[in-house]
PDB file of N, CA and C in Angstrom:
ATOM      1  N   UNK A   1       0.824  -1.181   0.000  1.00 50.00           N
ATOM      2  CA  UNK A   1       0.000   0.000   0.000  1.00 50.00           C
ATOM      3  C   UNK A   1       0.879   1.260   0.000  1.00 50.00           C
ATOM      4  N   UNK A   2       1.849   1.335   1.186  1.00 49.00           N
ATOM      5  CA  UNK A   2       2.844   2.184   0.882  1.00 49.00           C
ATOM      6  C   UNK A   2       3.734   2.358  -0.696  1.00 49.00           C
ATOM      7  N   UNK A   3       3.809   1.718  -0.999  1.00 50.00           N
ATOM      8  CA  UNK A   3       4.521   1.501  -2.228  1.00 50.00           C
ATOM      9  C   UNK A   3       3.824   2.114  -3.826  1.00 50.00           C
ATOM     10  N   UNK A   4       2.127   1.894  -3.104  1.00 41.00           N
ATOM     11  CA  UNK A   4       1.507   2.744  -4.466  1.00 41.00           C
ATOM     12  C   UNK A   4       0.815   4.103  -4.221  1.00 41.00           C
ATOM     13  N   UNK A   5       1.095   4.292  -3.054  1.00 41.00           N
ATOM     14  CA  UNK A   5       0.903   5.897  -2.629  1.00 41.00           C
ATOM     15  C   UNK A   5       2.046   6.789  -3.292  1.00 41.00           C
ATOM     16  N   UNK A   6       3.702   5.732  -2.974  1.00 43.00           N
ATOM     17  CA  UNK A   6       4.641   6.912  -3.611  1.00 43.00           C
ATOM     18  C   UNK A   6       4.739   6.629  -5.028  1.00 43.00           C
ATOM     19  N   UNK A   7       3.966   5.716  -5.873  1.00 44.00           N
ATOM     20  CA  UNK A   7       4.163   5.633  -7.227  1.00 44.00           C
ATOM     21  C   UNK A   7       3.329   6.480  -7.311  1.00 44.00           C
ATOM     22  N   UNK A   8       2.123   6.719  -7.172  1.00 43.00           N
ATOM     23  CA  UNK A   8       0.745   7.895  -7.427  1.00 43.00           C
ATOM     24  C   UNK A   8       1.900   9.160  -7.691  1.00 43.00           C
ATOM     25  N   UNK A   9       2.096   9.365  -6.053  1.00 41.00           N
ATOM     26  CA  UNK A   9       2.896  10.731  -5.902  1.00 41.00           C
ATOM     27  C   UNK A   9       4.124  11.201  -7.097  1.00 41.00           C
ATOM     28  N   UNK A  10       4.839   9.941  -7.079  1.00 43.00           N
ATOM     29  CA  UNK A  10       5.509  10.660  -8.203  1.00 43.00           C
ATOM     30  C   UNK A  10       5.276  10.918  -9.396  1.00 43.00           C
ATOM     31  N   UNK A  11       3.901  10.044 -10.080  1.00 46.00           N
ATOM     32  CA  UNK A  11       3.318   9.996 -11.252  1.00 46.00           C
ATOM     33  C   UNK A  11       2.798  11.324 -11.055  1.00 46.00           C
ATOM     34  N   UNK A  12       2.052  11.836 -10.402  1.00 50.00           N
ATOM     35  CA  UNK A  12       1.548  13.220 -10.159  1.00 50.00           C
ATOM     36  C   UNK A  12       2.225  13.929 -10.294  1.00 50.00           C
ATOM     37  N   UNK A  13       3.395  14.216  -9.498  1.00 44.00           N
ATOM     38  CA  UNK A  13       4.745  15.035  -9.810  1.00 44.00           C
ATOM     39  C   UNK A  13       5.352  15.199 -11.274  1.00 44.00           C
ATOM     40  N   UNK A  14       5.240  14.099 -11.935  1.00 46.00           N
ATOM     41  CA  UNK A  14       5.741  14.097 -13.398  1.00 46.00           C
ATOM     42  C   UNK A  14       4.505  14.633 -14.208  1.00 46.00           C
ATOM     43  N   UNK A  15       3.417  14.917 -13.844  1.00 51.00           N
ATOM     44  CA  UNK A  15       2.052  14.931 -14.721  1.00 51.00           C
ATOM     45  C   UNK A  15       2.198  16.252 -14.620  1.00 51.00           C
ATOM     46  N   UNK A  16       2.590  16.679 -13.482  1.00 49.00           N
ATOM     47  CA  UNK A  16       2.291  18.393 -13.232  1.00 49.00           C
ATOM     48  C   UNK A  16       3.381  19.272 -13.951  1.00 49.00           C
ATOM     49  N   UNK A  17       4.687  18.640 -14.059  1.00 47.00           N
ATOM     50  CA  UNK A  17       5.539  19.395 -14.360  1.00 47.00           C
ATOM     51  C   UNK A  17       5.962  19.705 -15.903  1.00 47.00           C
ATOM     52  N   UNK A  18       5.116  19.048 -17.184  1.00 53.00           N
ATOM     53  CA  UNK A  18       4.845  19.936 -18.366  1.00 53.00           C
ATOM     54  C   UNK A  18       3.962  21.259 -18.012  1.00 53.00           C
ATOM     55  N   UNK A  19       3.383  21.101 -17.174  1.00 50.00           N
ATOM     56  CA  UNK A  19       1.931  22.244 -17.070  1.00 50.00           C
ATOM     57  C   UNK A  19       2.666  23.628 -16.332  1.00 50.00           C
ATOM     58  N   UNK A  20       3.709  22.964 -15.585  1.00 51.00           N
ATOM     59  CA  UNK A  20       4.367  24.540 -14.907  1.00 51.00           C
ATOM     60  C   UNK A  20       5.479  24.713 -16.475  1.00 51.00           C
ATOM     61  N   UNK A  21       5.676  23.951 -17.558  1.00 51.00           N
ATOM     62  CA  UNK A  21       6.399  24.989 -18.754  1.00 51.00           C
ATOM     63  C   UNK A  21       5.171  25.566 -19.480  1.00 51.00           C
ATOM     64  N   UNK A  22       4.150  25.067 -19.275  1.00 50.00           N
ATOM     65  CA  UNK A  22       2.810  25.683 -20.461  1.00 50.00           C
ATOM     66  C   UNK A  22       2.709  26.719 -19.940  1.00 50.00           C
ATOM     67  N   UNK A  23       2.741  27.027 -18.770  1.00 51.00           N
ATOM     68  CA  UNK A  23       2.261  28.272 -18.503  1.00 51.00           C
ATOM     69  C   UNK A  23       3.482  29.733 -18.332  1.00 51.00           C
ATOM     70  N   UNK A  24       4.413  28.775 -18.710  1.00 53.00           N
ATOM     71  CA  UNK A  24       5.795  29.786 -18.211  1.00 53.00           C
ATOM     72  C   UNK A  24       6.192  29.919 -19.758  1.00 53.00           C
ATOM     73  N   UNK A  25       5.002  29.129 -20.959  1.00 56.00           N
ATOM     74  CA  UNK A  25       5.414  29.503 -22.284  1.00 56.00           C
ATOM     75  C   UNK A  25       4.531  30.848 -23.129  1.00 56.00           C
ATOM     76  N   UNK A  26       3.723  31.087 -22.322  1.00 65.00           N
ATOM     77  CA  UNK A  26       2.675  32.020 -22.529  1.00 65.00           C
ATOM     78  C   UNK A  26       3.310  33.159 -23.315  1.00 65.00           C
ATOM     79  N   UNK A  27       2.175  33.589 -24.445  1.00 75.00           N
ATOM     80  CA  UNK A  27       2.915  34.342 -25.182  1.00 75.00           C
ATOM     81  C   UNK A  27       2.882  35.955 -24.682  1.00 75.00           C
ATOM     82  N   UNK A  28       4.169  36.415 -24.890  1.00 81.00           N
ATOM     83  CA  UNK A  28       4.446  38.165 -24.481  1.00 81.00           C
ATOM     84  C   UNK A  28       3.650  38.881 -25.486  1.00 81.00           C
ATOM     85  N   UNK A  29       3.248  40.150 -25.127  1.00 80.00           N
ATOM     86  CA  UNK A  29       2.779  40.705 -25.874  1.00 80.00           C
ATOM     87  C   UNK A  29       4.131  41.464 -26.665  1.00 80.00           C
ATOM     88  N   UNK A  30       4.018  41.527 -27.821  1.00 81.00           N
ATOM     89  CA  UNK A  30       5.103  42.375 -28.911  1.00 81.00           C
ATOM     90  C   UNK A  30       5.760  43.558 -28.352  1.00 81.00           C
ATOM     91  N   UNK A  31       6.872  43.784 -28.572  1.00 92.00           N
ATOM     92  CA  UNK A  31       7.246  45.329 -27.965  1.00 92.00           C
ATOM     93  C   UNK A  31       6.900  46.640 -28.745  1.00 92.00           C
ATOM     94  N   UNK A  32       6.623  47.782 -28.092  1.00 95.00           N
ATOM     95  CA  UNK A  32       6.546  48.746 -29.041  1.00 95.00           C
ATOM     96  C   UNK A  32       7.321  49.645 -29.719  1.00 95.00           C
ATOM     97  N   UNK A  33       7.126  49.937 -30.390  1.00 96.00           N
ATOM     98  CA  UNK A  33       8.396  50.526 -31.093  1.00 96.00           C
ATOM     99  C   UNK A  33       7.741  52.645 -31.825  1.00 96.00           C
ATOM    100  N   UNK A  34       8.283  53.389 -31.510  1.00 97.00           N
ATOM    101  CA  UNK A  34       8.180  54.751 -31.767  1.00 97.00           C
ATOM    102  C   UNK A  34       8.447  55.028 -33.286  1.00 97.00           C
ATOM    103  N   UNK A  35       7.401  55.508 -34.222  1.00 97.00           N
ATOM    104  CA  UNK A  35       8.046  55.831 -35.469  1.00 97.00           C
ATOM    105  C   UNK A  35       7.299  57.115 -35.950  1.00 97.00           C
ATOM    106  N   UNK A  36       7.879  57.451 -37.011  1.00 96.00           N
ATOM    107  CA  UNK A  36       7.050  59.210 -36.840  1.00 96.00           C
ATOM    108  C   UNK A  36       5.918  58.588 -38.243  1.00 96.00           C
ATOM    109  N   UNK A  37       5.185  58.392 -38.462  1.00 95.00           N
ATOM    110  CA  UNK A  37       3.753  58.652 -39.015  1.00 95.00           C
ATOM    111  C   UNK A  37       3.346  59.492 -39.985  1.00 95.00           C
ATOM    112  N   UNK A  38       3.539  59.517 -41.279  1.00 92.00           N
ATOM    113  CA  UNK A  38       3.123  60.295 -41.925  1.00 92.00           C
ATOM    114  C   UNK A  38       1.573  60.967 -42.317  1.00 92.00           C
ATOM    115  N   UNK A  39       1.022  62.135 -42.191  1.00 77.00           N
ATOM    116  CA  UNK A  39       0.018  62.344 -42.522  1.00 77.00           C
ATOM    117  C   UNK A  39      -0.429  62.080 -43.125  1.00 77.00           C
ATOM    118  N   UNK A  40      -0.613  62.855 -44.422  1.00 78.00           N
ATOM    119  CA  UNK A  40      -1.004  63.287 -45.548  1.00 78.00           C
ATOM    120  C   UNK A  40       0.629  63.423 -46.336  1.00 78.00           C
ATOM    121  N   UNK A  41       0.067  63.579 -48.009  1.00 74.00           N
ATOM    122  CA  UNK A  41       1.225  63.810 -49.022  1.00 74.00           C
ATOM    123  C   UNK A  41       1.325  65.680 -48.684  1.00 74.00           C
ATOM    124  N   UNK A  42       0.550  66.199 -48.030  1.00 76.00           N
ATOM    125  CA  UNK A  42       0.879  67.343 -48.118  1.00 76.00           C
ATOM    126  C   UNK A  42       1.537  67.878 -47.029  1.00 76.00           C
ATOM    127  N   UNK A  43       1.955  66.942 -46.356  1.00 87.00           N
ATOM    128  CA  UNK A  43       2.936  67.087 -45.238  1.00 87.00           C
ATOM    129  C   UNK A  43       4.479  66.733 -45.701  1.00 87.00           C
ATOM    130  N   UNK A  44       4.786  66.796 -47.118  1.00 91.00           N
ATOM    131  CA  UNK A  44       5.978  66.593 -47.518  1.00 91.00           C
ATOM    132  C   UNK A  44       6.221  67.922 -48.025  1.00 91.00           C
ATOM    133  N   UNK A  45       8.009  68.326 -48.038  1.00 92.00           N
ATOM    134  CA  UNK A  45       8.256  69.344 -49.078  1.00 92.00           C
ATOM    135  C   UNK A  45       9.752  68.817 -49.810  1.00 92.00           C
ATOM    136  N   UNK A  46       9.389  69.284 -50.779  1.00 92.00           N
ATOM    137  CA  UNK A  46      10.410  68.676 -51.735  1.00 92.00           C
ATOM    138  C   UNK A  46      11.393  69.766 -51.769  1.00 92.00           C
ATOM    139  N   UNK A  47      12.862  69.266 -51.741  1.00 89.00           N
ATOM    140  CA  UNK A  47      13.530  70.549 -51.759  1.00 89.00           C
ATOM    141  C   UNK A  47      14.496  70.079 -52.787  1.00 89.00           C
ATOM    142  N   UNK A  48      15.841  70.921 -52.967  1.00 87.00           N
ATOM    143  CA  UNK A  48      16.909  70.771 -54.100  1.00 87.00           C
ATOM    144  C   UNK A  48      17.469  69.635 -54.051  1.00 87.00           C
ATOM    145  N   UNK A  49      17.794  68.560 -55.570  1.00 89.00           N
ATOM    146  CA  UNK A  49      18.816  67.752 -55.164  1.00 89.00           C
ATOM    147  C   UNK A  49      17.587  66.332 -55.019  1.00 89.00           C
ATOM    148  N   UNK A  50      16.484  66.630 -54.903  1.00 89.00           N
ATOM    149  CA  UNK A  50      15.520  65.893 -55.191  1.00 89.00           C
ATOM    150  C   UNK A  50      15.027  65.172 -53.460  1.00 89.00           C
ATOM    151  N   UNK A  51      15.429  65.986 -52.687  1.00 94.00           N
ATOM    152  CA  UNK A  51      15.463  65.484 -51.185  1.00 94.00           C
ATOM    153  C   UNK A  51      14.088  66.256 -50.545  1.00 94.00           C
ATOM    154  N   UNK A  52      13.386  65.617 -49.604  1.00 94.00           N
ATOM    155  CA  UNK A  52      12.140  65.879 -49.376  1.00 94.00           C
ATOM    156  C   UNK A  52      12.565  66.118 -47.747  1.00 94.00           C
ATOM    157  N   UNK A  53      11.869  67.213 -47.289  1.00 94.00           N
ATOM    158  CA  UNK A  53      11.207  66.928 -45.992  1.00 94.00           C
ATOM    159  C   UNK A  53      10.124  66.419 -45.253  1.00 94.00           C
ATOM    160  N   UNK A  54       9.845  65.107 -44.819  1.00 95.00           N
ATOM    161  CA  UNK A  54       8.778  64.295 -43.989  1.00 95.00           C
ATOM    162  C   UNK A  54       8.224  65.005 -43.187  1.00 95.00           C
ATOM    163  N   UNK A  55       6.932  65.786 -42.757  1.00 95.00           N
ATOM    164  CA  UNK A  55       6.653  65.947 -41.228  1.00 95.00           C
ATOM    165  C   UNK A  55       5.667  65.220 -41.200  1.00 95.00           C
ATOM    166  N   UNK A  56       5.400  64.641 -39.793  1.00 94.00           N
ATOM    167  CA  UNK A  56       4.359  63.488 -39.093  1.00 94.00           C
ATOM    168  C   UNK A  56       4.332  63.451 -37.738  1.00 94.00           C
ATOM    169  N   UNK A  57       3.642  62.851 -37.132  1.00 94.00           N
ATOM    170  CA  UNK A  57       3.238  62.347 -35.865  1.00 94.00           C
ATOM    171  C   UNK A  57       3.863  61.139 -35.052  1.00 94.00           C
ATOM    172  N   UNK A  58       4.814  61.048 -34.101  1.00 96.00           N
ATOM    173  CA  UNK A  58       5.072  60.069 -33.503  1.00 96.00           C
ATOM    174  C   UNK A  58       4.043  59.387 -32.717  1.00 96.00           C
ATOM    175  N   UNK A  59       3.842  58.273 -33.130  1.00 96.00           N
ATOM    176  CA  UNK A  59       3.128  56.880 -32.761  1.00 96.00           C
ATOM    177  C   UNK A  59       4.046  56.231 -32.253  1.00 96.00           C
ATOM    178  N   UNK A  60       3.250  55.129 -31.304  1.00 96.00           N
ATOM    179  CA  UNK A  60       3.788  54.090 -30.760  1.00 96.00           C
ATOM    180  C   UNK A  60       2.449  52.523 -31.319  1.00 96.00           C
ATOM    181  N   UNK A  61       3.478  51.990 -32.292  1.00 96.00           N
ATOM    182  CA  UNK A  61       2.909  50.597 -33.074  1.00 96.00           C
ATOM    183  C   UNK A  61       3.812  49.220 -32.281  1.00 96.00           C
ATOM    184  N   UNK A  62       2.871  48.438 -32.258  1.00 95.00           N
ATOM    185  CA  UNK A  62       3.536  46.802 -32.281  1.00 95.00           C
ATOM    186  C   UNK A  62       4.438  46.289 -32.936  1.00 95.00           C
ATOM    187  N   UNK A  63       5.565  45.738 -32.551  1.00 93.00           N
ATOM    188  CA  UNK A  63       6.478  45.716 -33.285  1.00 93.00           C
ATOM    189  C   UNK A  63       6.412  44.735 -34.576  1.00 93.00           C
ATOM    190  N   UNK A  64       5.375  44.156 -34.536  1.00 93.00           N
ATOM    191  CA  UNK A  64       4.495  43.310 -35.364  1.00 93.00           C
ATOM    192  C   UNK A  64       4.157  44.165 -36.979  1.00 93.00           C
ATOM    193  N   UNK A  65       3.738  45.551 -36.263  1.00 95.00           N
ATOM    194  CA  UNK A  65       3.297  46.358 -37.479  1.00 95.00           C
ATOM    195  C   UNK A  65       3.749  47.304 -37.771  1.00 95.00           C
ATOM    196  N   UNK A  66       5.793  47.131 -37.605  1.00 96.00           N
ATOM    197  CA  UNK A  66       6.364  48.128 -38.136  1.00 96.00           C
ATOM    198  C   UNK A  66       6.741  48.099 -39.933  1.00 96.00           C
ATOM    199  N   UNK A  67       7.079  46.998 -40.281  1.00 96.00           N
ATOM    200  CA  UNK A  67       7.073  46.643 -41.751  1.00 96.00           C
ATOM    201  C   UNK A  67       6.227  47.356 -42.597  1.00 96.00           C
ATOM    202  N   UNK A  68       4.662  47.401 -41.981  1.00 95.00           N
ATOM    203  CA  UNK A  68       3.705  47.913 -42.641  1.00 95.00           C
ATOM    204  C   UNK A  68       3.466  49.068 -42.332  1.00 95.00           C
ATOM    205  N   UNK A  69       4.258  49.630 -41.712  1.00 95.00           N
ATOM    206  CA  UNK A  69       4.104  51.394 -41.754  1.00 95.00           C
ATOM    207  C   UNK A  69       5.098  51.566 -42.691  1.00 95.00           C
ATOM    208  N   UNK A  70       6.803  51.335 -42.482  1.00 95.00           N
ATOM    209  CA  UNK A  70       7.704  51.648 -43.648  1.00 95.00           C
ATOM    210  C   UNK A  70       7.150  51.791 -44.873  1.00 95.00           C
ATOM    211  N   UNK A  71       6.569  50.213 -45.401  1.00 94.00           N
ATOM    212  CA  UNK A  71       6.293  50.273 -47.018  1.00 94.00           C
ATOM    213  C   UNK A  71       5.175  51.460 -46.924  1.00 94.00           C
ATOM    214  N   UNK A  72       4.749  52.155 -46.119  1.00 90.00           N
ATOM    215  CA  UNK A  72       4.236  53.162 -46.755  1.00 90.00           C
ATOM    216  C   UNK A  72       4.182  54.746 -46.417  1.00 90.00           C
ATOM    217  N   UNK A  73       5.935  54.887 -46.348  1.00 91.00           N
ATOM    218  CA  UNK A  73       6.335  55.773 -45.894  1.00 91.00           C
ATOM    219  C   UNK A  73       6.810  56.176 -44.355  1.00 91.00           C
ATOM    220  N   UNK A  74       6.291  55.723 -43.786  1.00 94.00           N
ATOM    221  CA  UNK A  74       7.159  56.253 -42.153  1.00 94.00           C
ATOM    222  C   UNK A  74       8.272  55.987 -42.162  1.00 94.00           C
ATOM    223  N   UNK A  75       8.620  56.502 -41.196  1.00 96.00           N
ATOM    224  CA  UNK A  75      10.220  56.288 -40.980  1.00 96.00           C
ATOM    225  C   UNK A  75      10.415  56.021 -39.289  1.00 96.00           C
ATOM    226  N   UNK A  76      11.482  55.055 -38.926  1.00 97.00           N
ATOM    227  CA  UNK A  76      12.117  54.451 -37.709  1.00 97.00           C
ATOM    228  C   UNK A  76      12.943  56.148 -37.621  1.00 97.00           C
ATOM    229  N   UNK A  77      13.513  56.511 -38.018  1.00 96.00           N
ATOM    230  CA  UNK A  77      14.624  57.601 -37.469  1.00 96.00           C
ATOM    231  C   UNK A  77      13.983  58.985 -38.243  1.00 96.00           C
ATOM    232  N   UNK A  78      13.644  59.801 -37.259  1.00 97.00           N
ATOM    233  CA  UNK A  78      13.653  60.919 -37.113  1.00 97.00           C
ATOM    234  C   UNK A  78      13.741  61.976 -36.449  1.00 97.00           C
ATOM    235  N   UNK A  79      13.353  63.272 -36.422  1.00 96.00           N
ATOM    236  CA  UNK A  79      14.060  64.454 -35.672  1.00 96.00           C
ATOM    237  C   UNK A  79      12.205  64.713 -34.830  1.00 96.00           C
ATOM    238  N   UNK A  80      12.655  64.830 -33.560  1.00 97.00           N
ATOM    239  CA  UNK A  80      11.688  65.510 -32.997  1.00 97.00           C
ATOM    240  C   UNK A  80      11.734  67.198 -33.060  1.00 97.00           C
ATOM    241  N   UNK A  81      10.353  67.553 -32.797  1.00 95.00           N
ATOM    242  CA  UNK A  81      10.503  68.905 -33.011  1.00 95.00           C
ATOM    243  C   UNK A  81       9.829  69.550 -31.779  1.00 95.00           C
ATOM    244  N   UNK A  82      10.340  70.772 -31.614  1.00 93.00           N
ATOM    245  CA  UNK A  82      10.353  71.534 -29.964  1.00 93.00           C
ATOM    246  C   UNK A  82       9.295  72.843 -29.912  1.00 93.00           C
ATOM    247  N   UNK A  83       9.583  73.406 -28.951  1.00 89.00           N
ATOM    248  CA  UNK A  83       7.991  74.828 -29.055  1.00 89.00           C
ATOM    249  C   UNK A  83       8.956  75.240 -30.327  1.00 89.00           C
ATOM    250  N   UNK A  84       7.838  75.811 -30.816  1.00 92.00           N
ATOM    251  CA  UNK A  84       7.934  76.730 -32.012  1.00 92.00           C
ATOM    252  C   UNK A  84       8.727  75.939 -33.510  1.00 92.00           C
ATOM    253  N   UNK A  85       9.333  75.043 -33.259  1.00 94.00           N
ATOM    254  CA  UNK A  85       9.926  74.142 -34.488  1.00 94.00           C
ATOM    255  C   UNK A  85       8.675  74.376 -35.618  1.00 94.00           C
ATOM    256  N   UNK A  86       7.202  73.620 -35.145  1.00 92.00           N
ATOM    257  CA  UNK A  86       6.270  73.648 -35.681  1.00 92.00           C
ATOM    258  C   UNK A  86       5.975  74.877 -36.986  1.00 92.00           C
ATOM    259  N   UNK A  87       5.820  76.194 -35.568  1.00 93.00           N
ATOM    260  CA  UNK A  87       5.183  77.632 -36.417  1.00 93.00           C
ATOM    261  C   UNK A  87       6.522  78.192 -37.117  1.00 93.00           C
ATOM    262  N   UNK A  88       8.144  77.876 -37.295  1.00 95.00           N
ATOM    263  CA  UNK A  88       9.051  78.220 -37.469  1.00 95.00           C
ATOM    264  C   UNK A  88       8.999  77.633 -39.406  1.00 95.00           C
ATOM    265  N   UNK A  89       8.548  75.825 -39.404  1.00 93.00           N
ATOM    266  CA  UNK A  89       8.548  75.669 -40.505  1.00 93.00           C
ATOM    267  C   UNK A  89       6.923  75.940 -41.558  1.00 93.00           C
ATOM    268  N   UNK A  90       6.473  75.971 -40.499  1.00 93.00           N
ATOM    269  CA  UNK A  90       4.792  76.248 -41.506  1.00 93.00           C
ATOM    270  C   UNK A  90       4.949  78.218 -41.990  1.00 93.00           C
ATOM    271  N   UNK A  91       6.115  79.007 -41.171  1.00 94.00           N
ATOM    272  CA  UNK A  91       6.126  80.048 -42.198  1.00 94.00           C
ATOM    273  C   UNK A  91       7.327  79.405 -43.208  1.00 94.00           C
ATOM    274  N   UNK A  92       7.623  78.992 -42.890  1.00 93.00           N
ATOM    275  CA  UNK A  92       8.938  79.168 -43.947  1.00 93.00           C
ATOM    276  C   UNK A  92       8.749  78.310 -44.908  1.00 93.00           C
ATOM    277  N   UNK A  93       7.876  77.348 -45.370  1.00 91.00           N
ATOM    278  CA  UNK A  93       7.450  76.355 -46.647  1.00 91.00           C
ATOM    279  C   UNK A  93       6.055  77.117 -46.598  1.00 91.00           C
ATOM    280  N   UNK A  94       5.542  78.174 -45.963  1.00 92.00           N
ATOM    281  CA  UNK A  94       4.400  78.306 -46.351  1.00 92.00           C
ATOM    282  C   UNK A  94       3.426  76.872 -46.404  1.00 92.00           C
ATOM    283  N   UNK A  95       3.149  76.539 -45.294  1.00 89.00           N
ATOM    284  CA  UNK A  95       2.272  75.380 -45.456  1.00 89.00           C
ATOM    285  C   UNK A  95       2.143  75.251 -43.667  1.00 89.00           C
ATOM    286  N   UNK A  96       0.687  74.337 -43.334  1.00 91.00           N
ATOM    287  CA  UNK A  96       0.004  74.044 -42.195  1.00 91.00           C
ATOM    288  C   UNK A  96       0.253  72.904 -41.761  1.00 91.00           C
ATOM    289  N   UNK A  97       0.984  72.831 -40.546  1.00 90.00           N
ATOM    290  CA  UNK A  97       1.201  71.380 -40.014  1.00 90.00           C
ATOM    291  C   UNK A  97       0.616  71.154 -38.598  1.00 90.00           C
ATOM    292  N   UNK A  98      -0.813  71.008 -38.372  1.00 87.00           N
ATOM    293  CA  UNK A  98      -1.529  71.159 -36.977  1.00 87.00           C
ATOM    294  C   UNK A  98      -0.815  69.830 -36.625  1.00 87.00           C
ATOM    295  N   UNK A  99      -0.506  68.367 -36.620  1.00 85.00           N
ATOM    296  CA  UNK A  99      -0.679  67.149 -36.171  1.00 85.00           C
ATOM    297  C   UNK A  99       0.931  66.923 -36.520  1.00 85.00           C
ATOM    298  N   UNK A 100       1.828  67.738 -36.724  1.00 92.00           N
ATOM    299  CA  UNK A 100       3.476  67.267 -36.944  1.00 92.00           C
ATOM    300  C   UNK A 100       3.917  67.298 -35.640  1.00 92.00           C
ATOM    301  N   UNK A 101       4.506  66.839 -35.170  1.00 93.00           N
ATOM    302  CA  UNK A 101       5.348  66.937 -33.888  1.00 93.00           C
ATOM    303  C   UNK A 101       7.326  65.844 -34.451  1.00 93.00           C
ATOM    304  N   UNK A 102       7.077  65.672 -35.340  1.00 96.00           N
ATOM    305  CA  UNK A 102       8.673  65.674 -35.662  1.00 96.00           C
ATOM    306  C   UNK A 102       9.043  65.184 -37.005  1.00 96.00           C
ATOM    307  N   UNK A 103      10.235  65.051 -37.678  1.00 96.00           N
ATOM    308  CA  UNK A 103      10.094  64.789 -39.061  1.00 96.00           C
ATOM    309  C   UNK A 103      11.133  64.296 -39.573  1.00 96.00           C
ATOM    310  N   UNK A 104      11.438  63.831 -40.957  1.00 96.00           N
ATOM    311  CA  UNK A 104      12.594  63.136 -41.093  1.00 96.00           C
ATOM    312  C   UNK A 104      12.760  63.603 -42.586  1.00 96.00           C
ATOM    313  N   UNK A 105      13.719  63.259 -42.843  1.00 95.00           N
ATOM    314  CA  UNK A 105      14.707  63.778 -44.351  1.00 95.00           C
ATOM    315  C   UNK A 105      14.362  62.270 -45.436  1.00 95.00           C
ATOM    316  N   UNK A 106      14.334  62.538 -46.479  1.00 93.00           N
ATOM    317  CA  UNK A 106      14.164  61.430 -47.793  1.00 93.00           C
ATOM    318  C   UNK A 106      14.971  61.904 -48.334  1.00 93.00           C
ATOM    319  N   UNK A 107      15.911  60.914 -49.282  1.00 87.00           N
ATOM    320  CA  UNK A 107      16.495  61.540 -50.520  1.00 87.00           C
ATOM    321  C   UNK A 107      17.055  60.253 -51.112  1.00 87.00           C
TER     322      UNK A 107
END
């Protein structure tokens, strides 16, 4: 009788111990990753030399769905912009950027 109490026990012991990796395999959620967001096409300016200025919005996306922002324009590296950066370039391209908060270079 003693003898099939500690077979139980250790059979139990071995039964339980896939179930403490199932749960220690649980999936993470994705990390996020910061990229600046392009508006609109009219948030670009094209300058000499055929090089554009980007302005957009920094977001924070899944790192899952950074691929699919690139192919359509965002960019991983860009310049944040500070008080007045904003009203400094909307006189000077003559153009309205309510939703830019930083921007990046193409060429």
């Amino acid at each position: 009788m003693k003898r099939l109490f500690i077979m139980l026990c250790v059979a139990g012991v071995l039964a339980a111990v896939p179930l403490c990796n199932v749960a220690s395999a649980a999936k993470k959620a994705p990390a996020k990753v910061e990229i600046c967001h392009v508006n609109s096409a009219n948030d670009v300016v094209y300058i000499e030399g055929g090089a554009a200025i980007v302005f957009g919005r920094v977001i924070e996306v899944s790192e899952n769905a950074v691929d699919a922002h690139l192919a359509h324009g965002d960019s991983l590296v860009f310049i944040p912009m500070y008080e007045g950066d904003r009203e400094f370039f909307e006189e000077l391209f003559g153009i309205y950027l309510p939703n830019a908060d930083a921007f990046f270079l193409v060429w």
